[in-house]
Amino acid sequence: TTTVNLCQGTTAIALSATALSGHTLQWYTVATGGTASTTAPTPNTATVGTFTFWVSQRSTTSPNCESSRTAITVNVNAVPTITGVQSMTVGGSTLQLTGSGTPDSTTPWASSNTGVATISATGEVTAVAGGTTIITYRNAGGCSVTQTLRVLDCNQPFGNALNFDGVNDHLVLDNVGSN
């Protein structure tokens, strides 16, 4: 038995197997009986669930014997969600994110820019510097989702928009003191 993991809503490609020389593949949607097709099926990823297909080999020469069927199990896994994402401030509290479903056993969480924010294996985010980062959560089925997280640095509320380097330095405040 071979297992293929896909994510719900993704574009799947046709299943594949390799026939021995002098044989053709026979594809089935049932374990016994049924009608064979020489065209490999393409799994439908619209619905979460487990689906099984079977493949055998048929000799292209007499006596046209057919092998037993081998199952190919296709798991269509739900795309996870992330909850708890909000803007953070440097030096503020950490932020606990939650991912739906069972997390990936090795690296469930990742930050695309650890110079802005880091994230632990349990989903706890720590702000490092002002900017944005993409947080990714991956579930045990191999499906992932991303969310953008913004970190504000209150010590630099304008970021680097104000750069007083002695060249063309000026600041204009309109309507100051007017009613």
PDB file of C-alpha atoms in Angstrom:
ATOM      1  CA  THR A   1       0.000   0.000   0.000  1.00  0.00           C
ATOM      2  CA  THR A   2       1.222   3.468  -0.916  1.00  0.00           C
ATOM      3  CA  THR A   3      -0.071   6.608   0.795  1.00  0.00           C
ATOM      4  CA  VAL A   4      -0.369  10.016  -0.849  1.00  0.00           C
ATOM      5  CA  ASN A   5      -1.126  13.097   1.277  1.00  0.00           C
ATOM      6  CA  LEU A   6      -2.813  16.091  -0.366  1.00  0.00           C
ATOM      7  CA  CYS A   7      -4.283  19.313   0.984  1.00  0.00           C
ATOM      8  CA  GLN A   8      -7.915  20.231   0.482  1.00  0.00           C
ATOM      9  CA  GLY A   9      -8.477  22.537  -2.467  1.00  0.00           C
ATOM     10  CA  THR A  10      -5.061  22.018  -4.049  1.00  0.00           C
ATOM     11  CA  THR A  11      -4.637  20.947  -7.651  1.00  0.00           C
ATOM     12  CA  ALA A  12      -3.816  17.259  -7.735  1.00  0.00           C
ATOM     13  CA  ILE A  13      -2.010  15.417 -10.489  1.00  0.00           C
ATOM     14  CA  ALA A  14      -2.815  11.925 -11.745  1.00  0.00           C
ATOM     15  CA  LEU A  15      -1.602   9.037  -9.600  1.00  0.00           C
ATOM     16  CA  SER A  16       1.381   7.184 -10.967  1.00  0.00           C
ATOM     17  CA  ALA A  17       2.956   3.755 -10.851  1.00  0.00           C
ATOM     18  CA  THR A  18       5.575   2.036 -12.961  1.00  0.00           C
ATOM     19  CA  ALA A  19       4.680  -1.036 -14.991  1.00  0.00           C
ATOM     20  CA  LEU A  20       7.170  -3.759 -15.754  1.00  0.00           C
ATOM     21  CA  SER A  21       8.328  -4.073 -19.353  1.00  0.00           C
ATOM     22  CA  GLY A  22       5.667  -5.824 -21.424  1.00  0.00           C
ATOM     23  CA  HIS A  23       2.857  -4.807 -19.029  1.00  0.00           C
ATOM     24  CA  THR A  24       0.251  -2.053 -18.838  1.00  0.00           C
ATOM     25  CA  LEU A  25      -1.243  -0.547 -15.710  1.00  0.00           C
ATOM     26  CA  GLN A  26      -4.876  -1.217 -14.862  1.00  0.00           C
ATOM     27  CA  TRP A  27      -6.541   1.305 -12.524  1.00  0.00           C
ATOM     28  CA  TYR A  28      -9.591   0.528 -10.376  1.00  0.00           C
ATOM     29  CA  THR A  29     -11.838   2.318  -7.900  1.00  0.00           C
ATOM     30  CA  VAL A  30     -12.786  -0.951  -6.139  1.00  0.00           C
ATOM     31  CA  ALA A  31     -10.682  -3.669  -4.500  1.00  0.00           C
ATOM     32  CA  THR A  32     -12.225  -6.519  -6.487  1.00  0.00           C
ATOM     33  CA  GLY A  33     -14.295  -6.624  -9.643  1.00  0.00           C
ATOM     34  CA  GLY A  34     -15.111  -3.348 -11.342  1.00  0.00           C
ATOM     35  CA  THR A  35     -13.929  -2.049 -14.673  1.00  0.00           C
ATOM     36  CA  ALA A  36     -10.272  -1.291 -15.295  1.00  0.00           C
ATOM     37  CA  SER A  37      -8.999   1.905 -16.871  1.00  0.00           C
ATOM     38  CA  THR A  38      -5.605   2.435 -18.432  1.00  0.00           C
ATOM     39  CA  THR A  39      -5.841   6.109 -17.459  1.00  0.00           C
ATOM     40  CA  ALA A  40      -4.535   6.900 -13.991  1.00  0.00           C
ATOM     41  CA  PRO A  41      -7.098   8.674 -11.803  1.00  0.00           C
ATOM     42  CA  THR A  42      -6.624  12.221 -10.545  1.00  0.00           C
ATOM     43  CA  PRO A  43      -7.784  12.535  -6.926  1.00  0.00           C
ATOM     44  CA  ASN A  44     -10.475  15.100  -6.165  1.00  0.00           C
ATOM     45  CA  THR A  45      -9.296  17.406  -3.360  1.00  0.00           C
ATOM     46  CA  ALA A  46     -12.602  19.215  -2.799  1.00  0.00           C
ATOM     47  CA  THR A  47     -13.543  17.015   0.159  1.00  0.00           C
ATOM     48  CA  VAL A  48     -11.472  16.069   3.202  1.00  0.00           C
ATOM     49  CA  GLY A  49     -11.207  12.318   3.664  1.00  0.00           C
ATOM     50  CA  THR A  50      -9.415   9.119   2.763  1.00  0.00           C
ATOM     51  CA  PHE A  51      -9.903   7.639  -0.678  1.00  0.00           C
ATOM     52  CA  THR A  52      -8.463   4.398  -2.053  1.00  0.00           C
ATOM     53  CA  PHE A  53      -7.564   3.491  -5.606  1.00  0.00           C
ATOM     54  CA  TRP A  54      -6.081   0.200  -6.823  1.00  0.00           C
ATOM     55  CA  VAL A  55      -3.598  -0.562  -9.573  1.00  0.00           C
ATOM     56  CA  SER A  56      -2.481  -3.810 -11.174  1.00  0.00           C
ATOM     57  CA  GLN A  57      -0.369  -4.845 -14.146  1.00  0.00           C
ATOM     58  CA  ARG A  58      -1.602  -6.777 -17.156  1.00  0.00           C
ATOM     59  CA  SER A  59       0.730  -8.588 -19.509  1.00  0.00           C
ATOM     60  CA  THR A  60       0.589  -7.273 -23.052  1.00  0.00           C
ATOM     61  CA  THR A  61       1.438 -10.719 -24.434  1.00  0.00           C
ATOM     62  CA  SER A  62      -0.478 -13.974 -24.262  1.00  0.00           C
ATOM     63  CA  PRO A  63      -1.821 -15.166 -21.864  1.00  0.00           C
ATOM     64  CA  ASN A  64      -2.561 -11.557 -20.715  1.00  0.00           C
ATOM     65  CA  CYS A  65      -2.263 -12.375 -17.032  1.00  0.00           C
ATOM     66  CA  GLU A  66      -3.104  -9.665 -14.493  1.00  0.00           C
ATOM     67  CA  SER A  67      -1.337  -9.191 -11.164  1.00  0.00           C
ATOM     68  CA  SER A  68      -3.084  -8.715  -7.852  1.00  0.00           C
ATOM     69  CA  ARG A  69      -4.116  -5.142  -7.072  1.00  0.00           C
ATOM     70  CA  THR A  70      -2.073  -2.767  -4.952  1.00  0.00           C
ATOM     71  CA  ALA A  71      -3.917  -0.120  -2.968  1.00  0.00           C
ATOM     72  CA  ILE A  72      -3.002   3.546  -3.176  1.00  0.00           C
ATOM     73  CA  THR A  73      -4.507   5.486  -0.272  1.00  0.00           C
ATOM     74  CA  VAL A  74      -5.069   9.205  -0.833  1.00  0.00           C
ATOM     75  CA  ASN A  75      -5.526  11.333   2.279  1.00  0.00           C
ATOM     76  CA  VAL A  76      -7.075  14.727   1.553  1.00  0.00           C
ATOM     77  CA  ASN A  77      -6.243  16.818   4.623  1.00  0.00           C
ATOM     78  CA  ALA A  78      -7.912  20.000   5.820  1.00  0.00           C
ATOM     79  CA  VAL A  79      -6.038  23.266   5.369  1.00  0.00           C
ATOM     80  CA  PRO A  80      -5.385  24.596   8.885  1.00  0.00           C
ATOM     81  CA  THR A  81      -6.219  27.988  10.316  1.00  0.00           C
ATOM     82  CA  ILE A  82      -4.307  30.341  12.627  1.00  0.00           C
ATOM     83  CA  THR A  83      -6.097  32.270  15.359  1.00  0.00           C
ATOM     84  CA  GLY A  84      -4.795  35.021  17.625  1.00  0.00           C
ATOM     85  CA  VAL A  85      -2.789  37.055  15.090  1.00  0.00           C
ATOM     86  CA  GLN A  86      -2.646  40.759  15.943  1.00  0.00           C
ATOM     87  CA  SER A  87      -0.114  43.575  15.844  1.00  0.00           C
ATOM     88  CA  MET A  88       2.579  43.474  18.507  1.00  0.00           C
ATOM     89  CA  THR A  89       4.983  45.990  20.018  1.00  0.00           C
ATOM     90  CA  VAL A  90       8.681  45.568  20.675  1.00  0.00           C
ATOM     91  CA  GLY A  91       9.174  45.057  24.416  1.00  0.00           C
ATOM     92  CA  GLY A  92       5.486  44.175  24.906  1.00  0.00           C
ATOM     93  CA  SER A  93       3.940  40.874  25.905  1.00  0.00           C
ATOM     94  CA  THR A  94       4.434  37.744  23.843  1.00  0.00           C
ATOM     95  CA  LEU A  95       1.554  36.597  21.684  1.00  0.00           C
ATOM     96  CA  GLN A  96       0.145  33.050  21.770  1.00  0.00           C
ATOM     97  CA  LEU A  97      -1.118  31.793  18.414  1.00  0.00           C
ATOM     98  CA  THR A  98      -3.219  28.684  17.898  1.00  0.00           C
ATOM     99  CA  GLY A  99      -3.206  26.453  14.847  1.00  0.00           C
ATOM    100  CA  SER A 100      -6.099  24.140  14.043  1.00  0.00           C
ATOM    101  CA  GLY A 101      -5.710  20.378  13.926  1.00  0.00           C
ATOM    102  CA  THR A 102      -2.703  18.335  14.984  1.00  0.00           C
ATOM    103  CA  PRO A 103       0.558  20.268  14.529  1.00  0.00           C
ATOM    104  CA  ASP A 104       3.448  18.965  12.444  1.00  0.00           C
ATOM    105  CA  SER A 105       5.723  16.935  14.728  1.00  0.00           C
ATOM    106  CA  THR A 106       8.967  18.629  13.669  1.00  0.00           C
ATOM    107  CA  THR A 107       8.372  22.267  12.680  1.00  0.00           C
ATOM    108  CA  PRO A 108       4.768  23.365  13.137  1.00  0.00           C
ATOM    109  CA  TRP A 109       5.507  27.113  13.278  1.00  0.00           C
ATOM    110  CA  ALA A 110       7.887  29.367  11.352  1.00  0.00           C
ATOM    111  CA  SER A 111       8.558  33.094  10.969  1.00  0.00           C
ATOM    112  CA  SER A 112       9.782  34.345   7.591  1.00  0.00           C
ATOM    113  CA  ASN A 113      11.714  37.170   9.279  1.00  0.00           C
ATOM    114  CA  THR A 114      13.172  36.222  12.660  1.00  0.00           C
ATOM    115  CA  GLY A 115      14.732  39.685  12.800  1.00  0.00           C
ATOM    116  CA  VAL A 116      11.179  40.999  13.337  1.00  0.00           C
ATOM    117  CA  ALA A 117       9.568  38.193  15.364  1.00  0.00           C
ATOM    118  CA  THR A 118      10.424  34.679  16.472  1.00  0.00           C
ATOM    119  CA  ILE A 119       7.928  31.897  17.123  1.00  0.00           C
ATOM    120  CA  SER A 120       8.305  28.814  19.302  1.00  0.00           C
ATOM    121  CA  ALA A 121       7.205  25.283  18.440  1.00  0.00           C
ATOM    122  CA  THR A 122       4.089  25.919  20.568  1.00  0.00           C
ATOM    123  CA  GLY A 123       3.092  29.121  18.713  1.00  0.00           C
ATOM    124  CA  GLU A 124       4.386  31.749  21.161  1.00  0.00           C
ATOM    125  CA  VAL A 125       5.528  34.859  19.266  1.00  0.00           C
ATOM    126  CA  THR A 126       8.185  37.247  20.584  1.00  0.00           C
ATOM    127  CA  ALA A 127       8.607  40.668  18.956  1.00  0.00           C
ATOM    128  CA  VAL A 128      12.232  41.505  18.101  1.00  0.00           C
ATOM    129  CA  ALA A 129      12.107  44.681  15.983  1.00  0.00           C
ATOM    130  CA  GLY A 130       9.658  46.785  14.009  1.00  0.00           C
ATOM    131  CA  GLY A 131       8.499  45.393  10.679  1.00  0.00           C
ATOM    132  CA  THR A 132       6.396  42.590   9.242  1.00  0.00           C
ATOM    133  CA  THR A 133       6.862  38.851   9.057  1.00  0.00           C
ATOM    134  CA  ILE A 134       4.888  35.976   7.609  1.00  0.00           C
ATOM    135  CA  ILE A 135       3.919  33.360  10.187  1.00  0.00           C
ATOM    136  CA  THR A 136       3.416  29.843   8.814  1.00  0.00           C
ATOM    137  CA  TYR A 137       1.623  27.000  10.590  1.00  0.00           C
ATOM    138  CA  ARG A 138       1.890  23.425   9.256  1.00  0.00           C
ATOM    139  CA  ASN A 139      -0.325  20.574  10.439  1.00  0.00           C
ATOM    140  CA  ALA A 140       0.482  16.868  10.705  1.00  0.00           C
ATOM    141  CA  GLY A 141      -1.106  16.274   7.286  1.00  0.00           C
ATOM    142  CA  GLY A 142       1.516  18.516   5.675  1.00  0.00           C
ATOM    143  CA  CYS A 143      -0.901  21.364   4.920  1.00  0.00           C
ATOM    144  CA  SER A 144       0.016  24.916   5.862  1.00  0.00           C
ATOM    145  CA  VAL A 145      -1.435  28.395   6.176  1.00  0.00           C
ATOM    146  CA  THR A 146       0.202  31.816   6.513  1.00  0.00           C
ATOM    147  CA  GLN A 147      -0.699  35.066   8.245  1.00  0.00           C
ATOM    148  CA  THR A 148       1.067  38.430   8.192  1.00  0.00           C
ATOM    149  CA  LEU A 149       2.156  39.750  11.585  1.00  0.00           C
ATOM    150  CA  ARG A 150       3.137  43.379  12.137  1.00  0.00           C
ATOM    151  CA  VAL A 151       5.483  44.453  14.903  1.00  0.00           C
ATOM    152  CA  LEU A 152       5.569  48.104  15.944  1.00  0.00           C
ATOM    153  CA  ASP A 153       8.567  49.705  17.605  1.00  0.00           C
ATOM    154  CA  CYS A 154       7.138  52.513  19.770  1.00  0.00           C
ATOM    155  CA  ASN A 155      10.646  53.949  20.175  1.00  0.00           C
ATOM    156  CA  GLN A 156      10.612  54.558  16.411  1.00  0.00           C
ATOM    157  CA  PRO A 157       6.941  55.313  15.666  1.00  0.00           C
ATOM    158  CA  PHE A 158       7.743  56.519  12.151  1.00  0.00           C
ATOM    159  CA  GLY A 159      10.116  53.650  11.431  1.00  0.00           C
ATOM    160  CA  ASN A 160      12.914  54.971   9.256  1.00  0.00           C
ATOM    161  CA  ALA A 161      10.640  57.492   7.508  1.00  0.00           C
ATOM    162  CA  LEU A 162      12.419  60.245   9.448  1.00  0.00           C
ATOM    163  CA  ASN A 163      16.106  60.124   8.748  1.00  0.00           C
ATOM    164  CA  PHE A 164      17.967  63.137  10.130  1.00  0.00           C
ATOM    165  CA  ASP A 165      21.285  62.703   8.389  1.00  0.00           C
ATOM    166  CA  GLY A 166      22.061  66.384   7.733  1.00  0.00           C
ATOM    167  CA  VAL A 167      20.949  66.250   4.084  1.00  0.00           C
ATOM    168  CA  ASN A 168      17.593  67.818   3.196  1.00  0.00           C
ATOM    169  CA  ASP A 169      16.433  67.473   6.817  1.00  0.00           C
ATOM    170  CA  HIS A 170      13.166  69.238   7.484  1.00  0.00           C
ATOM    171  CA  LEU A 171       9.821  68.486   9.022  1.00  0.00           C
ATOM    172  CA  VAL A 172       6.602  70.300   8.106  1.00  0.00           C
ATOM    173  CA  LEU A 173       3.619  70.210  10.450  1.00  0.00           C
ATOM    174  CA  ASP A 174       0.449  71.537   8.826  1.00  0.00           C
ATOM    175  CA  ASN A 175      -2.348  73.273  10.743  1.00  0.00           C
ATOM    176  CA  VAL A 176      -0.447  73.356  14.000  1.00  0.00           C
ATOM    177  CA  GLY A 177      -2.320  75.540  16.458  1.00  0.00           C
ATOM    178  CA  SER A 178      -5.256  76.265  14.149  1.00  0.00           C
ATOM    179  CA  ASN A 179      -8.892  75.587  15.022  1.00  0.00           C
TER     180      ASN A 179
END
